[in-house]
Amino acid sequence: MCDSFGQGTCSVGQLTSLGFQQHLYLGQQIAQVYSNLISISPNLVYARSTNVIRARQSCEALLAGVFENTPFLQPIPIFAAVDSDFDILEPMSSRCPNLAKLMNDMRSSAPWIEHIANRTKLLNQLAEICQTGDLPDWNSDFDHYSDNFHTRVCHGKDLPCNKGNCVTQDMVDQVFAAAEWEWDYRYFAFERFKKVSMDMGPLLSVIWDRVKNPNGFQLPRTNNTPNVFVYAGHDDTIAPLASALNISSTVGWPPYASNIIFELWSPTDKSKQKFLRVLYNGAVQQIGSCQSTECTLADFERYFDQNIDFNYSELCGLQKPGS
């Protein structure tokens, strides 16, 4: 199989040393940019991650970068959902029946069927080399192959071979292009705002609450009011968030260490309104229908009201969240 070819010493889903360095550097850059704007203290940081080990390790690396010059650094708790099947940091089709149905509808749609049909030969070649023909998840889209090949390419590892028949660079390029189309279609084309509301509605609700009520949350144990919130998720966290915010008409697969930063600004001129700035991988974005990159809270809320459905239980067909 593709996962077993060239087996290394990492456990399944472990963050590699290169991935750690990426997040360490990201944390260093965050500290450099924001240390002159706000007081960044370990006592004022709330960190939360999914229960996936590489996400937690990514969060640890980022925080290590942010506070690398802090003497006598105390431990920073990283919180996680008690029930990993109901985590606001990931799409939860297992707990959202209508999301599972929407995904099935997407895979049954004409553009998706045509997309797969046009690449049947490639899928068959990959299945033969990687011995994945009996694994439905590997043959219904290009996501698994793309994940696998990105890891190999980024770390300079050999591509899979089987009895002298090897994955070529041209095949890799085709896989990456196919996966990009799938990410765009999944998050930016098919039932866009309905789907991203089910994907990320609960997380967006939490983010919006933090923005509206910056002093309304206290850290467990210390009761400090944090001024920095760190949420560590996955590519399928970043992509629907980017779509929900209308960051781009097409974002494709979020590269490793992708990040979305929400900045809440309070002008020194009290006659002016507070505003949000959002950055995607370091670039300032103009969100939705906001008039500029400095989006007033009123404009931001108006955009949410027009596009995001926060009635998660009803949207998913649940009696209550987590039922």
mmCIF file of C-alpha atoms in Angstrom:
data_model
loop_
_atom_site.group_PDB
_atom_site.id
_atom_site.type_symbol
_atom_site.label_atom_id
_atom_site.label_comp_id
_atom_site.label_asym_id
_atom_site.label_seq_id
_atom_site.Cartn_x
_atom_site.Cartn_y
_atom_site.Cartn_z
ATOM 1 C CA MET A 1 0.000 0.000 0.000
ATOM 2 C CA CYS A 2 0.990 3.645 -0.410
ATOM 3 C CA ASP A 3 1.092 4.056 3.366
ATOM 4 C CA SER A 4 3.374 1.062 3.920
ATOM 5 C CA PHE A 5 5.789 1.669 1.037
ATOM 6 C CA GLY A 6 8.985 3.128 2.468
ATOM 7 C CA GLN A 7 7.734 2.676 6.033
ATOM 8 C CA GLY A 8 9.446 5.100 8.405
ATOM 9 C CA THR A 9 9.557 5.479 12.155
ATOM 10 C CA CYS A 10 6.560 7.811 12.591
ATOM 11 C CA SER A 11 3.333 6.572 14.119
ATOM 12 C CA VAL A 12 0.132 7.009 12.129
ATOM 13 C CA GLY A 13 -0.866 10.669 12.014
ATOM 14 C CA GLN A 14 2.229 11.887 13.838
ATOM 15 C CA LEU A 15 3.583 15.359 13.119
ATOM 16 C CA THR A 16 6.961 15.159 11.381
ATOM 17 C CA SER A 17 9.981 17.216 12.402
ATOM 18 C CA LEU A 18 9.501 19.371 9.286
ATOM 19 C CA GLY A 19 5.875 19.977 10.256
ATOM 20 C CA PHE A 20 6.999 20.912 13.772
ATOM 21 C CA GLN A 21 9.477 23.415 12.360
ATOM 22 C CA GLN A 22 6.770 24.984 10.179
ATOM 23 C CA HIS A 23 4.520 25.632 13.169
ATOM 24 C CA LEU A 24 7.433 26.746 15.338
ATOM 25 C CA TYR A 25 8.321 29.335 12.696
ATOM 26 C CA LEU A 26 4.676 30.406 12.426
ATOM 27 C CA GLY A 27 4.597 30.965 16.179
ATOM 28 C CA GLN A 28 7.797 33.017 15.995
ATOM 29 C CA GLN A 29 6.285 35.198 13.267
ATOM 30 C CA ILE A 30 3.091 35.704 15.259
ATOM 31 C CA ALA A 31 5.113 36.823 18.286
ATOM 32 C CA GLN A 32 7.169 39.205 16.162
ATOM 33 C CA VAL A 33 4.078 40.824 14.622
ATOM 34 C CA TYR A 34 1.818 41.050 17.653
ATOM 35 C CA SER A 35 4.126 41.490 20.648
ATOM 36 C CA ASN A 36 4.140 45.266 20.109
ATOM 37 C CA LEU A 37 0.355 45.437 19.779
ATOM 38 C CA ILE A 38 -0.919 43.369 22.697
ATOM 39 C CA SER A 39 0.416 41.747 25.823
ATOM 40 C CA ILE A 40 1.026 38.128 24.856
ATOM 41 C CA SER A 41 1.330 36.199 28.092
ATOM 42 C CA PRO A 42 1.043 32.470 28.773
ATOM 43 C CA ASN A 43 -1.507 33.409 31.430
ATOM 44 C CA LEU A 44 -3.736 35.028 28.798
ATOM 45 C CA VAL A 45 -3.833 32.306 26.147
ATOM 46 C CA TYR A 46 -6.646 29.826 25.576
ATOM 47 C CA ALA A 47 -5.567 26.891 23.399
ATOM 48 C CA ARG A 48 -7.772 24.139 22.052
ATOM 49 C CA SER A 49 -7.023 21.286 19.652
ATOM 50 C CA THR A 50 -8.764 18.313 18.158
ATOM 51 C CA ASN A 51 -7.912 14.958 19.714
ATOM 52 C CA VAL A 52 -5.733 14.080 16.713
ATOM 53 C CA ILE A 53 -2.120 13.889 17.883
ATOM 54 C CA ARG A 54 -0.598 15.852 14.981
ATOM 55 C CA ALA A 55 -3.008 18.743 15.580
ATOM 56 C CA ARG A 56 -2.074 18.857 19.255
ATOM 57 C CA GLN A 57 1.628 18.655 18.374
ATOM 58 C CA SER A 58 1.137 21.483 15.858
ATOM 59 C CA CYS A 59 -0.446 23.594 18.580
ATOM 60 C CA GLU A 60 2.421 22.814 20.950
ATOM 61 C CA ALA A 61 4.975 23.790 18.290
ATOM 62 C CA LEU A 62 3.197 27.067 17.521
ATOM 63 C CA LEU A 63 3.004 28.022 21.204
ATOM 64 C CA ALA A 64 6.667 27.097 21.629
ATOM 65 C CA GLY A 65 7.459 29.555 18.828
ATOM 66 C CA VAL A 66 5.302 32.317 20.289
ATOM 67 C CA PHE A 67 6.915 32.025 23.722
ATOM 68 C CA GLU A 68 10.435 30.902 22.826
ATOM 69 C CA ASN A 69 11.935 34.034 24.428
ATOM 70 C CA THR A 70 9.755 33.904 27.536
ATOM 71 C CA PRO A 71 11.808 33.004 30.631
ATOM 72 C CA PHE A 72 10.411 30.531 33.135
ATOM 73 C CA LEU A 73 7.566 29.594 30.816
ATOM 74 C CA GLN A 74 4.790 27.830 32.656
ATOM 75 C CA PRO A 75 2.777 25.041 31.008
ATOM 76 C CA ILE A 76 -0.081 26.176 28.798
ATOM 77 C CA PRO A 77 -3.046 23.780 28.906
ATOM 78 C CA ILE A 78 -4.350 22.638 25.522
ATOM 79 C CA PHE A 79 -8.015 21.734 25.808
ATOM 80 C CA ALA A 80 -9.878 19.232 23.667
ATOM 81 C CA ALA A 81 -13.418 17.956 23.254
ATOM 82 C CA VAL A 82 -14.451 15.243 25.699
ATOM 83 C CA ASP A 83 -16.293 13.475 22.882
ATOM 84 C CA SER A 84 -14.109 13.402 19.762
ATOM 85 C CA ASP A 85 -17.192 12.520 17.682
ATOM 86 C CA PHE A 86 -18.645 15.926 18.515
ATOM 87 C CA ASP A 87 -15.856 18.431 18.042
ATOM 88 C CA ILE A 88 -16.548 21.946 16.805
ATOM 89 C CA LEU A 89 -13.090 21.987 15.175
ATOM 90 C CA GLU A 90 -14.029 19.372 12.573
ATOM 91 C CA PRO A 91 -16.988 18.635 10.297
ATOM 92 C CA MET A 92 -19.104 16.067 12.136
ATOM 93 C CA SER A 93 -21.047 14.017 9.597
ATOM 94 C CA SER A 94 -21.383 11.200 12.150
ATOM 95 C CA ARG A 95 -23.393 13.552 14.370
ATOM 96 C CA CYS A 96 -25.012 15.598 11.603
ATOM 97 C CA PRO A 97 -27.196 13.307 9.462
ATOM 98 C CA ASN A 98 -28.003 16.020 6.953
ATOM 99 C CA LEU A 99 -24.297 16.693 6.418
ATOM 100 C CA ALA A 100 -23.722 13.011 5.664
ATOM 101 C CA LYS A 101 -26.635 13.124 3.219
ATOM 102 C CA LEU A 102 -25.263 16.275 1.601
ATOM 103 C CA MET A 103 -21.891 14.593 1.111
ATOM 104 C CA ASN A 104 -23.606 11.641 -0.561
ATOM 105 C CA ASP A 105 -25.576 14.030 -2.765
ATOM 106 C CA MET A 106 -22.347 15.784 -3.723
ATOM 107 C CA ARG A 107 -20.713 12.500 -4.763
ATOM 108 C CA SER A 108 -23.824 11.666 -6.788
ATOM 109 C CA SER A 109 -23.893 15.025 -8.565
ATOM 110 C CA ALA A 110 -23.149 15.219 -12.297
ATOM 111 C CA PRO A 111 -19.918 17.275 -11.992
ATOM 112 C CA TRP A 112 -18.466 14.862 -9.440
ATOM 113 C CA ILE A 113 -19.417 11.779 -11.452
ATOM 114 C CA GLU A 114 -17.859 13.318 -14.556
ATOM 115 C CA HIS A 115 -14.740 14.267 -12.596
ATOM 116 C CA ILE A 116 -14.204 10.673 -11.432
ATOM 117 C CA ALA A 117 -15.153 9.146 -14.805
ATOM 118 C CA ASN A 118 -12.563 11.274 -16.601
ATOM 119 C CA ARG A 119 -9.879 9.978 -14.242
ATOM 120 C CA THR A 120 -10.799 6.303 -13.985
ATOM 121 C CA LYS A 121 -7.601 5.255 -15.758
ATOM 122 C CA LEU A 122 -5.487 7.200 -13.253
ATOM 123 C CA LEU A 123 -7.361 5.732 -10.287
ATOM 124 C CA ASN A 124 -6.866 2.213 -11.670
ATOM 125 C CA GLN A 125 -3.132 2.815 -12.178
ATOM 126 C CA LEU A 126 -2.761 4.117 -8.632
ATOM 127 C CA ALA A 127 -4.780 1.238 -7.193
ATOM 128 C CA GLU A 128 -2.545 -1.281 -8.943
ATOM 129 C CA ILE A 129 0.689 0.311 -7.760
ATOM 130 C CA CYS A 130 -0.475 1.086 -4.218
ATOM 131 C CA GLN A 131 -2.596 -2.074 -3.856
ATOM 132 C CA THR A 132 -5.602 -0.036 -2.762
ATOM 133 C CA GLY A 133 -8.162 -1.544 -5.140
ATOM 134 C CA ASP A 134 -10.138 -3.114 -2.294
ATOM 135 C CA LEU A 135 -10.298 0.124 -0.263
ATOM 136 C CA PRO A 136 -13.386 2.140 -1.304
ATOM 137 C CA ASP A 137 -12.183 5.348 0.385
ATOM 138 C CA TRP A 138 -9.095 5.371 -1.836
ATOM 139 C CA ASN A 139 -11.092 4.960 -5.031
ATOM 140 C CA SER A 140 -13.975 7.398 -4.527
ATOM 141 C CA ASP A 141 -11.787 10.514 -4.717
ATOM 142 C CA PHE A 142 -8.148 11.630 -4.758
ATOM 143 C CA ASP A 143 -7.895 12.888 -1.184
ATOM 144 C CA HIS A 144 -5.953 9.937 0.273
ATOM 145 C CA TYR A 145 -3.511 9.810 -2.622
ATOM 146 C CA SER A 146 -3.007 13.558 -2.433
ATOM 147 C CA ASP A 147 -2.300 13.402 1.308
ATOM 148 C CA ASN A 148 0.169 10.582 0.817
ATOM 149 C CA PHE A 149 2.013 12.138 -2.106
ATOM 150 C CA HIS A 150 2.215 15.588 -0.510
ATOM 151 C CA THR A 151 3.952 14.027 2.478
ATOM 152 C CA ARG A 152 6.429 12.184 0.283
ATOM 153 C CA VAL A 153 7.190 15.167 -1.938
ATOM 154 C CA CYS A 154 7.650 17.580 0.982
ATOM 155 C CA HIS A 155 10.024 15.201 2.762
ATOM 156 C CA GLY A 156 11.960 14.124 -0.314
ATOM 157 C CA LYS A 157 10.800 10.507 -0.076
ATOM 158 C CA ASP A 158 10.521 8.053 -2.963
ATOM 159 C CA LEU A 159 7.180 7.637 -4.702
ATOM 160 C CA PRO A 160 5.491 4.227 -4.388
ATOM 161 C CA CYS A 161 6.496 1.342 -6.652
ATOM 162 C CA ASN A 162 5.126 -2.162 -7.070
ATOM 163 C CA LYS A 163 7.106 -4.788 -9.011
ATOM 164 C CA GLY A 164 8.889 -2.133 -11.041
ATOM 165 C CA ASN A 165 5.723 -0.170 -11.772
ATOM 166 C CA CYS A 166 6.086 3.232 -10.098
ATOM 167 C CA VAL A 167 4.050 6.361 -9.526
ATOM 168 C CA THR A 168 5.479 9.033 -11.827
ATOM 169 C CA GLN A 169 5.760 12.781 -11.275
ATOM 170 C CA ASP A 170 3.150 13.282 -13.985
ATOM 171 C CA MET A 171 0.749 11.069 -12.033
ATOM 172 C CA VAL A 172 1.475 13.060 -8.890
ATOM 173 C CA ASP A 173 0.724 16.313 -10.718
ATOM 174 C CA GLN A 174 -2.564 14.847 -11.967
ATOM 175 C CA VAL A 175 -3.481 13.733 -8.444
ATOM 176 C CA PHE A 176 -2.750 17.182 -6.994
ATOM 177 C CA ALA A 177 -4.832 18.879 -9.719
ATOM 178 C CA ALA A 178 -7.722 16.446 -9.184
ATOM 179 C CA ALA A 179 -7.623 16.930 -5.424
ATOM 180 C CA GLU A 180 -7.613 20.722 -5.841
ATOM 181 C CA TRP A 181 -10.767 20.473 -7.945
ATOM 182 C CA GLU A 182 -12.395 18.300 -5.290
ATOM 183 C CA TRP A 183 -11.584 20.750 -2.498
ATOM 184 C CA ASP A 184 -12.954 23.644 -4.517
ATOM 185 C CA TYR A 185 -16.123 21.782 -5.414
ATOM 186 C CA ARG A 186 -16.672 20.443 -1.907
ATOM 187 C CA TYR A 187 -16.312 23.748 -0.102
ATOM 188 C CA PHE A 188 -16.880 26.507 -2.659
ATOM 189 C CA ALA A 189 -19.346 25.166 -5.208
ATOM 190 C CA PHE A 190 -21.753 22.463 -4.071
ATOM 191 C CA GLU A 191 -24.462 23.826 -1.707
ATOM 192 C CA ARG A 192 -21.768 26.141 -0.405
ATOM 193 C CA PHE A 193 -23.203 28.021 2.543
ATOM 194 C CA LYS A 194 -25.553 25.241 3.566
ATOM 195 C CA LYS A 195 -22.627 22.843 3.760
ATOM 196 C CA VAL A 196 -20.150 25.154 5.493
ATOM 197 C CA SER A 197 -22.846 26.048 8.031
ATOM 198 C CA MET A 198 -23.024 22.369 8.945
ATOM 199 C CA ASP A 199 -19.245 21.969 8.740
ATOM 200 C CA MET A 200 -18.209 24.959 10.817
ATOM 201 C CA GLY A 201 -21.365 26.587 12.180
ATOM 202 C CA PRO A 202 -20.603 25.663 15.823
ATOM 203 C CA LEU A 203 -17.013 26.944 15.597
ATOM 204 C CA LEU A 204 -18.087 30.137 13.823
ATOM 205 C CA SER A 205 -20.650 30.676 16.565
ATOM 206 C CA VAL A 206 -17.917 30.405 19.210
ATOM 207 C CA ILE A 207 -15.588 32.741 17.287
ATOM 208 C CA TRP A 208 -18.357 35.307 16.844
ATOM 209 C CA ASP A 209 -19.175 35.127 20.560
ATOM 210 C CA ARG A 210 -15.518 35.758 21.421
ATOM 211 C CA VAL A 211 -15.540 38.785 19.105
ATOM 212 C CA LYS A 212 -18.774 40.267 20.446
ATOM 213 C CA ASN A 213 -17.944 39.535 24.083
ATOM 214 C CA PRO A 214 -14.143 39.680 24.393
ATOM 215 C CA ASN A 215 -14.378 39.795 28.177
ATOM 216 C CA GLY A 216 -17.082 37.175 28.465
ATOM 217 C CA PHE A 217 -14.829 34.113 28.753
ATOM 218 C CA GLN A 218 -12.520 33.153 31.586
ATOM 219 C CA LEU A 219 -9.785 30.559 31.617
ATOM 220 C CA PRO A 220 -10.433 27.494 33.763
ATOM 221 C CA ARG A 221 -8.575 27.474 37.090
ATOM 222 C CA THR A 222 -7.080 30.984 36.831
ATOM 223 C CA ASN A 223 -10.254 32.887 35.866
ATOM 224 C CA ASN A 224 -8.071 35.134 33.691
ATOM 225 C CA THR A 225 -9.690 36.719 30.654
ATOM 226 C CA PRO A 226 -7.636 35.597 27.637
ATOM 227 C CA ASN A 227 -6.721 37.964 24.832
ATOM 228 C CA VAL A 228 -5.396 35.242 22.522
ATOM 229 C CA PHE A 229 -7.370 32.196 21.403
ATOM 230 C CA VAL A 230 -5.631 29.387 19.516
ATOM 231 C CA TYR A 231 -7.644 26.671 17.787
ATOM 232 C CA ALA A 232 -5.738 23.809 16.155
ATOM 233 C CA GLY A 233 -7.659 21.874 13.523
ATOM 234 C CA HIS A 234 -7.087 20.403 10.087
ATOM 235 C CA ASP A 235 -7.302 21.156 6.379
ATOM 236 C CA ASP A 236 -11.030 20.382 6.566
ATOM 237 C CA THR A 237 -11.277 23.036 9.283
ATOM 238 C CA ILE A 238 -9.470 25.744 7.321
ATOM 239 C CA ALA A 239 -11.212 25.178 3.967
ATOM 240 C CA PRO A 240 -14.841 25.515 5.146
ATOM 241 C CA LEU A 241 -13.887 28.470 7.361
ATOM 242 C CA ALA A 242 -12.303 30.171 4.358
ATOM 243 C CA SER A 243 -15.407 29.449 2.323
ATOM 244 C CA ALA A 244 -17.752 30.691 5.045
ATOM 245 C CA LEU A 245 -15.799 33.950 5.231
ATOM 246 C CA ASN A 246 -15.767 34.264 1.424
ATOM 247 C CA ILE A 247 -12.013 34.690 1.598
ATOM 248 C CA SER A 248 -11.596 33.538 -1.985
ATOM 249 C CA SER A 249 -13.746 32.236 -4.800
ATOM 250 C CA THR A 250 -11.454 29.225 -4.834
ATOM 251 C CA VAL A 251 -8.968 28.282 -2.152
ATOM 252 C CA GLY A 252 -8.193 24.657 -3.010
ATOM 253 C CA TRP A 253 -6.366 22.469 -0.542
ATOM 254 C CA PRO A 254 -4.939 24.499 2.369
ATOM 255 C CA PRO A 255 -1.157 23.963 2.448
ATOM 256 C CA TYR A 256 0.581 22.647 5.546
ATOM 257 C CA ALA A 257 0.560 25.087 8.488
ATOM 258 C CA SER A 258 -2.247 27.125 6.917
ATOM 259 C CA ASN A 259 -3.830 29.539 9.340
ATOM 260 C CA ILE A 260 -6.651 32.045 9.656
ATOM 261 C CA ILE A 261 -6.129 34.914 12.095
ATOM 262 C CA PHE A 262 -8.963 37.072 13.425
ATOM 263 C CA GLU A 263 -7.844 40.446 14.763
ATOM 264 C CA LEU A 264 -10.224 42.537 16.877
ATOM 265 C CA TRP A 265 -9.249 46.220 16.737
ATOM 266 C CA SER A 266 -10.428 48.943 19.106
ATOM 267 C CA PRO A 267 -9.572 52.381 17.636
ATOM 268 C CA THR A 268 -8.107 54.896 20.040
ATOM 269 C CA ASP A 269 -10.626 57.352 18.619
ATOM 270 C CA LYS A 270 -13.706 56.378 20.630
ATOM 271 C CA SER A 271 -15.999 57.848 17.979
ATOM 272 C CA LYS A 272 -14.953 55.046 15.621
ATOM 273 C CA GLN A 273 -16.312 51.520 15.711
ATOM 274 C CA LYS A 274 -14.414 48.376 16.580
ATOM 275 C CA PHE A 275 -13.520 46.361 13.533
ATOM 276 C CA LEU A 276 -12.212 42.959 12.504
ATOM 277 C CA ARG A 277 -9.335 42.106 10.230
ATOM 278 C CA VAL A 278 -8.912 38.573 8.951
ATOM 279 C CA LEU A 279 -5.681 37.153 7.564
ATOM 280 C CA TYR A 280 -5.301 33.930 5.619
ATOM 281 C CA ASN A 281 -1.721 32.639 5.578
ATOM 282 C CA GLY A 282 -0.441 36.114 6.359
ATOM 283 C CA ALA A 283 -2.444 38.014 3.740
ATOM 284 C CA VAL A 284 -5.165 40.465 4.828
ATOM 285 C CA GLN A 285 -8.540 39.506 3.354
ATOM 286 C CA GLN A 286 -11.733 41.371 2.554
ATOM 287 C CA ILE A 287 -14.504 39.348 4.140
ATOM 288 C CA GLY A 288 -17.804 38.710 2.466
ATOM 289 C CA SER A 289 -19.663 41.920 1.748
ATOM 290 C CA CYS A 290 -17.568 44.097 4.086
ATOM 291 C CA GLN A 291 -16.710 47.491 2.644
ATOM 292 C CA SER A 292 -12.983 47.101 3.272
ATOM 293 C CA THR A 293 -10.461 44.853 4.985
ATOM 294 C CA GLU A 294 -11.392 46.695 8.184
ATOM 295 C CA CYS A 295 -14.789 45.101 8.705
ATOM 296 C CA THR A 296 -17.028 46.670 11.323
ATOM 297 C CA LEU A 297 -18.748 44.257 13.661
ATOM 298 C CA ALA A 298 -22.110 45.379 12.296
ATOM 299 C CA ASP A 299 -21.046 44.530 8.720
ATOM 300 C CA PHE A 300 -19.577 41.235 9.852
ATOM 301 C CA GLU A 301 -22.758 40.288 11.690
ATOM 302 C CA ARG A 302 -24.848 41.299 8.685
ATOM 303 C CA TYR A 303 -22.790 39.041 6.449
ATOM 304 C CA PHE A 304 -23.185 36.129 8.875
ATOM 305 C CA ASP A 305 -26.936 36.691 9.126
ATOM 306 C CA GLN A 306 -27.242 36.606 5.343
ATOM 307 C CA ASN A 307 -25.104 33.517 4.715
ATOM 308 C CA ILE A 308 -24.475 31.334 7.771
ATOM 309 C CA ASP A 309 -27.198 29.281 9.429
ATOM 310 C CA PHE A 310 -26.401 28.957 13.122
ATOM 311 C CA ASN A 311 -29.465 26.773 13.831
ATOM 312 C CA TYR A 312 -27.202 23.729 13.899
ATOM 313 C CA SER A 313 -29.678 21.288 15.430
ATOM 314 C CA GLU A 314 -32.389 22.081 12.910
ATOM 315 C CA LEU A 315 -29.924 22.266 10.023
ATOM 316 C CA CYS A 316 -28.512 18.835 10.846
ATOM 317 C CA GLY A 317 -31.854 17.249 11.626
ATOM 318 C CA LEU A 318 -31.067 16.820 15.333
ATOM 319 C CA GLN A 319 -33.243 17.330 18.346
ATOM 320 C CA LYS A 320 -30.279 18.961 20.070
ATOM 321 C CA PRO A 321 -26.528 19.232 19.385
ATOM 322 C CA GLY A 322 -24.793 15.970 20.157
ATOM 323 C CA SER A 323 -28.003 13.929 20.420
#
